[in-house]
PDB file of C-alpha atoms in Angstrom:
ATOM      1  CA  UNK P   1      89.619 123.842 117.693  1.00  0.00           C
ATOM      2  CA  UNK P   2      91.183 124.891 120.134  1.00  0.00           C
ATOM      3  CA  UNK P   3      94.201 123.322 118.586  1.00  0.00           C
ATOM      4  CA  UNK P   4      93.507 124.125 115.354  1.00  0.00           C
ATOM      5  CA  UNK P   5      92.916 127.781 116.824  1.00  0.00           C
ATOM      6  CA  UNK P   6      96.403 128.286 118.506  1.00  0.00           C
ATOM      7  CA  UNK P   7      97.906 126.633 115.095  1.00  0.00           C
ATOM      8  CA  UNK P   8      95.988 128.770 112.873  1.00  0.00           C
ATOM      9  CA  UNK P   9      99.174 130.214 111.221  1.00  0.00           C
ATOM     10  CA  UNK P  10     100.998 127.582 111.114  1.00  0.00           C
ATOM     11  CA  UNK P  11      98.716 125.205 109.538  1.00  0.00           C
ATOM     12  CA  UNK P  12      98.753 127.796 106.565  1.00  0.00           C
ATOM     13  CA  UNK P  13     102.580 128.449 106.800  1.00  0.00           C
ATOM     14  CA  UNK P  14     103.749 125.023 107.372  1.00  0.00           C
ATOM     15  CA  UNK P  15     103.257 121.340 106.721  1.00  0.00           C
ATOM     16  CA  UNK P  16     101.628 120.095 109.719  1.00  0.00           C
ATOM     17  CA  UNK P  17      98.526 118.125 110.704  1.00  0.00           C
ATOM     18  CA  UNK P  18      96.823 118.021 113.764  1.00  0.00           C
ATOM     19  CA  UNK P  19      93.396 116.517 114.173  1.00  0.00           C
ATOM     20  CA  UNK P  20      92.324 117.442 117.862  1.00  0.00           C
ATOM     21  CA  UNK P  21      95.489 116.675 120.432  1.00  0.00           C
ATOM     22  CA  UNK P  22      97.359 114.252 117.679  1.00  0.00           C
ATOM     23  CA  UNK P  23     100.557 116.335 115.650  1.00  0.00           C
ATOM     24  CA  UNK P  24     101.969 115.596 112.543  1.00  0.00           C
ATOM     25  CA  UNK P  25     104.762 116.900 111.361  1.00  0.00           C
ATOM     26  CA  UNK P  26     106.484 116.018 107.922  1.00  0.00           C
ATOM     27  CA  UNK P  27     109.622 117.176 106.038  1.00  0.00           C
ATOM     28  CA  UNK P  28     112.316 116.021 102.858  1.00  0.00           C
ATOM     29  CA  UNK P  29     115.055 117.324 105.360  1.00  0.00           C
ATOM     30  CA  UNK P  30     115.733 116.981 109.221  1.00  0.00           C
ATOM     31  CA  UNK P  31     117.068 121.010 109.543  1.00  0.00           C
ATOM     32  CA  UNK P  32     113.806 122.014 108.331  1.00  0.00           C
ATOM     33  CA  UNK P  33     111.988 119.477 109.757  1.00  0.00           C
ATOM     34  CA  UNK P  34     113.741 119.981 112.875  1.00  0.00           C
ATOM     35  CA  UNK P  35     112.887 124.303 112.070  1.00  0.00           C
ATOM     36  CA  UNK P  36     108.833 123.129 112.275  1.00  0.00           C
ATOM     37  CA  UNK P  37     109.156 121.083 115.360  1.00  0.00           C
ATOM     38  CA  UNK P  38     110.411 123.548 117.328  1.00  0.00           C
ATOM     39  CA  UNK P  39     107.979 126.497 116.001  1.00  0.00           C
ATOM     40  CA  UNK P  40     105.447 123.973 116.770  1.00  0.00           C
ATOM     41  CA  UNK P  41     106.981 123.186 120.378  1.00  0.00           C
ATOM     42  CA  UNK P  42     107.638 126.540 121.073  1.00  0.00           C
ATOM     43  CA  UNK P  43     103.273 127.870 120.240  1.00  0.00           C
ATOM     44  CA  UNK P  44     102.617 124.437 123.156  1.00  0.00           C
ATOM     45  CA  UNK P  45     105.136 126.076 125.292  1.00  0.00           C
ATOM     46  CA  UNK P  46     103.395 129.432 125.158  1.00  0.00           C
ATOM     47  CA  UNK P  47      99.731 127.823 125.768  1.00  0.00           C
ATOM     48  CA  UNK P  48     101.325 126.054 128.733  1.00  0.00           C
ATOM     49  CA  UNK P  49     100.432 122.870 126.872  1.00  0.00           C
ATOM     50  CA  UNK P  50     102.956 119.328 127.754  1.00  0.00           C
ATOM     51  CA  UNK P  51     103.718 116.503 125.457  1.00  0.00           C
ATOM     52  CA  UNK P  52     103.918 113.214 127.045  1.00  0.00           C
ATOM     53  CA  UNK P  53     107.325 111.969 125.828  1.00  0.00           C
ATOM     54  CA  UNK P  54     106.407 108.460 125.553  1.00  0.00           C
ATOM     55  CA  UNK P  55     103.855 108.896 123.197  1.00  0.00           C
ATOM     56  CA  UNK P  56     105.543 111.257 120.819  1.00  0.00           C
ATOM     57  CA  UNK P  57     108.191 110.217 118.226  1.00  0.00           C
ATOM     58  CA  UNK P  58     110.753 111.867 116.410  1.00  0.00           C
ATOM     59  CA  UNK P  59     112.742 111.583 112.692  1.00  0.00           C
ATOM     60  CA  UNK P  60     110.806 108.450 111.784  1.00  0.00           C
ATOM     61  CA  UNK P  61     110.520 106.846 107.886  1.00  0.00           C
ATOM     62  CA  UNK P  62     107.446 105.715 109.205  1.00  0.00           C
ATOM     63  CA  UNK P  63     104.688 106.485 112.072  1.00  0.00           C
ATOM     64  CA  UNK P  64     101.460 105.593 112.562  1.00  0.00           C
ATOM     65  CA  UNK P  65      98.870 108.922 112.553  1.00  0.00           C
ATOM     66  CA  UNK P  66      94.227 107.744 113.075  1.00  0.00           C
ATOM     67  CA  UNK P  67      94.591 104.287 112.209  1.00  0.00           C
ATOM     68  CA  UNK P  68      96.806 104.836 108.896  1.00  0.00           C
ATOM     69  CA  UNK P  69     100.960 104.127 108.192  1.00  0.00           C
ATOM     70  CA  UNK P  70     102.671 107.009 106.854  1.00  0.00           C
ATOM     71  CA  UNK P  71     105.750 106.114 104.977  1.00  0.00           C
ATOM     72  CA  UNK P  72     107.715 108.528 102.304  1.00  0.00           C
ATOM     73  CA  UNK P  73     105.823 107.472  99.069  1.00  0.00           C
ATOM     74  CA  UNK P  74     102.635 105.409 100.179  1.00  0.00           C
ATOM     75  CA  UNK P  75     100.149 105.581 103.121  1.00  0.00           C
ATOM     76  CA  UNK P  76      98.422 102.007 104.212  1.00  0.00           C
ATOM     77  CA  UNK P  77      95.681 100.587 106.103  1.00  0.00           C
ATOM     78  CA  UNK P  78      96.385  99.944 110.259  1.00  0.00           C
ATOM     79  CA  UNK P  79      97.403  95.844 109.714  1.00  0.00           C
ATOM     80  CA  UNK P  80      96.965  95.495 112.995  1.00  0.00           C
ATOM     81  CA  UNK P  81      93.317  97.026 111.662  1.00  0.00           C
ATOM     82  CA  UNK P  82      93.273  94.702 109.159  1.00  0.00           C
ATOM     83  CA  UNK P  83      93.997  91.158 111.060  1.00  0.00           C
ATOM     84  CA  UNK P  84      90.771  90.050 111.936  1.00  0.00           C
ATOM     85  CA  UNK P  85      89.042  91.163 108.858  1.00  0.00           C
ATOM     86  CA  UNK P  86      88.621  88.083 106.869  1.00  0.00           C
ATOM     87  CA  UNK P  87      87.735  86.225 110.135  1.00  0.00           C
ATOM     88  CA  UNK P  88      84.931  88.729 110.341  1.00  0.00           C
ATOM     89  CA  UNK P  89      81.756  87.134 110.841  1.00  0.00           C
ATOM     90  CA  UNK P  90      78.199  86.817 108.517  1.00  0.00           C
ATOM     91  CA  UNK P  91      76.304  90.154 110.390  1.00  0.00           C
ATOM     92  CA  UNK P  92      72.615  88.885 111.487  1.00  0.00           C
ATOM     93  CA  UNK P  93      71.772  91.789 112.549  1.00  0.00           C
ATOM     94  CA  UNK P  94      71.487  95.504 111.613  1.00  0.00           C
ATOM     95  CA  UNK P  95      73.366  96.266 114.713  1.00  0.00           C
ATOM     96  CA  UNK P  96      75.989  94.028 113.367  1.00  0.00           C
ATOM     97  CA  UNK P  97      76.030  94.724 109.932  1.00  0.00           C
ATOM     98  CA  UNK P  98      76.570  98.556 111.228  1.00  0.00           C
ATOM     99  CA  UNK P  99      79.792  97.948 112.922  1.00  0.00           C
ATOM    100  CA  UNK P 100      80.738  95.992 110.266  1.00  0.00           C
ATOM    101  CA  UNK P 101      80.709  99.125 107.917  1.00  0.00           C
ATOM    102  CA  UNK P 102      81.556 101.300 110.091  1.00  0.00           C
ATOM    103  CA  UNK P 103      84.705 100.259 109.978  1.00  0.00           C
ATOM    104  CA  UNK P 104      84.576  99.489 106.410  1.00  0.00           C
ATOM    105  CA  UNK P 105      83.297 103.510 105.878  1.00  0.00           C
ATOM    106  CA  UNK P 106      87.037 104.442 107.732  1.00  0.00           C
ATOM    107  CA  UNK P 107      89.475 102.701 104.944  1.00  0.00           C
ATOM    108  CA  UNK P 108      86.894 103.718 102.411  1.00  0.00           C
ATOM    109  CA  UNK P 109      88.794 105.184 100.222  1.00  0.00           C
ATOM    110  CA  UNK P 110      91.360 102.535  99.573  1.00  0.00           C
ATOM    111  CA  UNK P 111      88.707 100.938  97.688  1.00  0.00           C
ATOM    112  CA  UNK P 112      87.683 101.280  94.490  1.00  0.00           C
ATOM    113  CA  UNK P 113      84.203 101.869  93.352  1.00  0.00           C
ATOM    114  CA  UNK P 114      83.710 101.374  96.821  1.00  0.00           C
ATOM    115  CA  UNK P 115      79.979 102.917  97.745  1.00  0.00           C
ATOM    116  CA  UNK P 116      78.875 100.674  95.106  1.00  0.00           C
ATOM    117  CA  UNK P 117      80.042  96.901  96.386  1.00  0.00           C
ATOM    118  CA  UNK P 118      78.601  98.880  99.732  1.00  0.00           C
ATOM    119  CA  UNK P 119      75.272  99.566  98.286  1.00  0.00           C
ATOM    120  CA  UNK P 120      73.351  96.628  99.186  1.00  0.00           C
ATOM    121  CA  UNK P 121      74.301  96.393 102.674  1.00  0.00           C
ATOM    122  CA  UNK P 122      73.343 100.138 103.732  1.00  0.00           C
ATOM    123  CA  UNK P 123      70.103  99.649 101.854  1.00  0.00           C
ATOM    124  CA  UNK P 124      69.681  96.448 104.751  1.00  0.00           C
ATOM    125  CA  UNK P 125      70.830  99.185 106.756  1.00  0.00           C
ATOM    126  CA  UNK P 126      67.828 101.590 106.143  1.00  0.00           C
ATOM    127  CA  UNK P 127      64.609  99.757 105.729  1.00  0.00           C
ATOM    128  CA  UNK P 128      62.138  99.230 107.884  1.00  0.00           C
ATOM    129  CA  UNK P 129      61.473  95.492 106.657  1.00  0.00           C
ATOM    130  CA  UNK P 130      62.790  92.165 108.675  1.00  0.00           C
ATOM    131  CA  UNK P 131      65.770  91.674 108.661  1.00  0.00           C
ATOM    132  CA  UNK P 132      66.316  89.656 104.692  1.00  0.00           C
ATOM    133  CA  UNK P 133      69.660  88.993 103.715  1.00  0.00           C
ATOM    134  CA  UNK P 134      70.501  86.975 100.229  1.00  0.00           C
ATOM    135  CA  UNK P 135      72.786  85.957  97.993  1.00  0.00           C
ATOM    136  CA  UNK P 136      73.600  89.470  97.229  1.00  0.00           C
ATOM    137  CA  UNK P 137      74.495  90.895 100.894  1.00  0.00           C
ATOM    138  CA  UNK P 138      76.777  87.819 100.797  1.00  0.00           C
ATOM    139  CA  UNK P 139      78.468  88.698  97.811  1.00  0.00           C
ATOM    140  CA  UNK P 140      79.210  92.188  99.099  1.00  0.00           C
ATOM    141  CA  UNK P 141      80.219  91.759 102.566  1.00  0.00           C
ATOM    142  CA  UNK P 142      83.034  88.473 100.992  1.00  0.00           C
ATOM    143  CA  UNK P 143      83.863  91.605  98.310  1.00  0.00           C
ATOM    144  CA  UNK P 144      84.546  93.900 100.349  1.00  0.00           C
ATOM    145  CA  UNK P 145      86.518  91.486 103.361  1.00  0.00           C
ATOM    146  CA  UNK P 146      89.335  90.443 100.698  1.00  0.00           C
ATOM    147  CA  UNK P 147      89.609  93.971  99.166  1.00  0.00           C
ATOM    148  CA  UNK P 148      90.051  94.628 102.922  1.00  0.00           C
ATOM    149  CA  UNK P 149      92.321  91.808 102.907  1.00  0.00           C
ATOM    150  CA  UNK P 150      94.611  92.948  99.584  1.00  0.00           C
ATOM    151  CA  UNK P 151      95.997  95.607 101.748  1.00  0.00           C
ATOM    152  CA  UNK P 152      96.059  98.464  99.242  1.00  0.00           C
ATOM    153  CA  UNK P 153      98.654 100.990  99.467  1.00  0.00           C
ATOM    154  CA  UNK P 154      97.577 105.017  98.097  1.00  0.00           C
ATOM    155  CA  UNK P 155     100.100 106.602  96.846  1.00  0.00           C
ATOM    156  CA  UNK P 156     100.693 110.260  98.572  1.00  0.00           C
ATOM    157  CA  UNK P 157     100.734 113.091  96.144  1.00  0.00           C
ATOM    158  CA  UNK P 158     103.036 115.114  94.300  1.00  0.00           C
ATOM    159  CA  UNK P 159     102.184 118.345  92.917  1.00  0.00           C
ATOM    160  CA  UNK P 160     104.329 119.142  90.810  1.00  0.00           C
ATOM    161  CA  UNK P 161     103.773 115.685  88.991  1.00  0.00           C
ATOM    162  CA  UNK P 162     100.786 114.882  86.494  1.00  0.00           C
ATOM    163  CA  UNK P 163      97.725 113.401  87.649  1.00  0.00           C
ATOM    164  CA  UNK P 164      95.445 110.949  85.664  1.00  0.00           C
ATOM    165  CA  UNK P 165      91.157 110.996  87.201  1.00  0.00           C
ATOM    166  CA  UNK P 166      89.380 108.060  85.862  1.00  0.00           C
ATOM    167  CA  UNK P 167      85.486 107.714  86.788  1.00  0.00           C
ATOM    168  CA  UNK P 168      83.013 105.423  86.437  1.00  0.00           C
ATOM    169  CA  UNK P 169      79.013 105.270  87.124  1.00  0.00           C
ATOM    170  CA  UNK P 170      76.347 102.864  87.692  1.00  0.00           C
ATOM    171  CA  UNK P 171      72.638 102.643  88.146  1.00  0.00           C
ATOM    172  CA  UNK P 172      73.117 103.031  92.226  1.00  0.00           C
ATOM    173  CA  UNK P 173      76.943 104.724  93.217  1.00  0.00           C
ATOM    174  CA  UNK P 174      79.469 106.902  90.967  1.00  0.00           C
ATOM    175  CA  UNK P 175      83.132 106.915  91.891  1.00  0.00           C
ATOM    176  CA  UNK P 176      86.592 107.924  91.086  1.00  0.00           C
ATOM    177  CA  UNK P 177      90.510 107.465  91.351  1.00  0.00           C
ATOM    178  CA  UNK P 178      93.182 109.383  91.236  1.00  0.00           C
ATOM    179  CA  UNK P 179      96.142 108.089  89.579  1.00  0.00           C
ATOM    180  CA  UNK P 180      99.827 109.149  89.820  1.00  0.00           C
ATOM    181  CA  UNK P 181     103.260 107.441  88.570  1.00  0.00           C
ATOM    182  CA  UNK P 182     105.246 106.230  91.211  1.00  0.00           C
ATOM    183  CA  UNK P 183     108.480 106.052  91.494  1.00  0.00           C
ATOM    184  CA  UNK P 184     109.272 102.649  89.096  1.00  0.00           C
ATOM    185  CA  UNK P 185     107.002 104.756  86.404  1.00  0.00           C
ATOM    186  CA  UNK P 186     103.482 102.138  87.663  1.00  0.00           C
ATOM    187  CA  UNK P 187     100.285 104.113  88.168  1.00  0.00           C
ATOM    188  CA  UNK P 188      98.951 104.191  91.452  1.00  0.00           C
ATOM    189  CA  UNK P 189      95.943 105.075  93.065  1.00  0.00           C
ATOM    190  CA  UNK P 190      96.114 108.194  95.539  1.00  0.00           C
ATOM    191  CA  UNK P 191      92.580 107.831  96.421  1.00  0.00           C
ATOM    192  CA  UNK P 192      89.386 107.116  95.915  1.00  0.00           C
ATOM    193  CA  UNK P 193      86.149 108.490  96.142  1.00  0.00           C
ATOM    194  CA  UNK P 194      82.361 107.379  95.219  1.00  0.00           C
ATOM    195  CA  UNK P 195      79.128 108.177  96.112  1.00  0.00           C
ATOM    196  CA  UNK P 196      75.383 106.744  96.549  1.00  0.00           C
ATOM    197  CA  UNK P 197      72.547 107.998  94.457  1.00  0.00           C
ATOM    198  CA  UNK P 198      69.601 108.470  95.780  1.00  0.00           C
ATOM    199  CA  UNK P 199      66.117 107.373  94.327  1.00  0.00           C
ATOM    200  CA  UNK P 200      65.723 110.255  92.222  1.00  0.00           C
ATOM    201  CA  UNK P 201      69.163 110.295  90.995  1.00  0.00           C
ATOM    202  CA  UNK P 202      68.982 106.724  90.026  1.00  0.00           C
ATOM    203  CA  UNK P 203      66.523 107.372  87.550  1.00  0.00           C
ATOM    204  CA  UNK P 204      69.164 109.127  85.260  1.00  0.00           C
ATOM    205  CA  UNK P 205      70.392 107.713  82.382  1.00  0.00           C
ATOM    206  CA  UNK P 206      73.944 106.878  82.465  1.00  0.00           C
ATOM    207  CA  UNK P 207      75.880 106.614  79.122  1.00  0.00           C
ATOM    208  CA  UNK P 208      79.535 104.703  78.367  1.00  0.00           C
TER     209      UNK P 208
END
């Protein structure tokens, strides 16, 4: 909250992102980037805050920020975090399953129909019944590992270009994807969103 407070004016006026002590400044050209950087440094100086130079990077085309790799046109999951996903062992306890789902939930915006796919796994963490892992859970577990291993990329949206929104629903969840044409003219997802239904919502009719 402190960082958001001291940067509240800049956040509303400039293209910068702040999360706790992580600051991301971005721009279309170097001149504007320098201006924004100087403005951010001035706020830090005025509040007696200091940066560790070895933790800073300037004027780069690729940067790691909050577990994401951000490039000029796309956002990727951190390959370091994905390195062992295929070797992730099948969970045998609720604690182990929650650990896997914690990883998945962090990157869920990269995965189409995530809530629907993960539904049986999430249900297993909420039940008071004895642990009963079956083929349904195995299929969901393998599907998620394969989807994350494909390392999908999200397009950074351009607000001046048209978007295409697609929605879908099943008995257990709803989902949507926002598309936009990339530099090659091909449709690419800007992000996925999905939500699992509660018991009452699962009684609703689903129409094509």
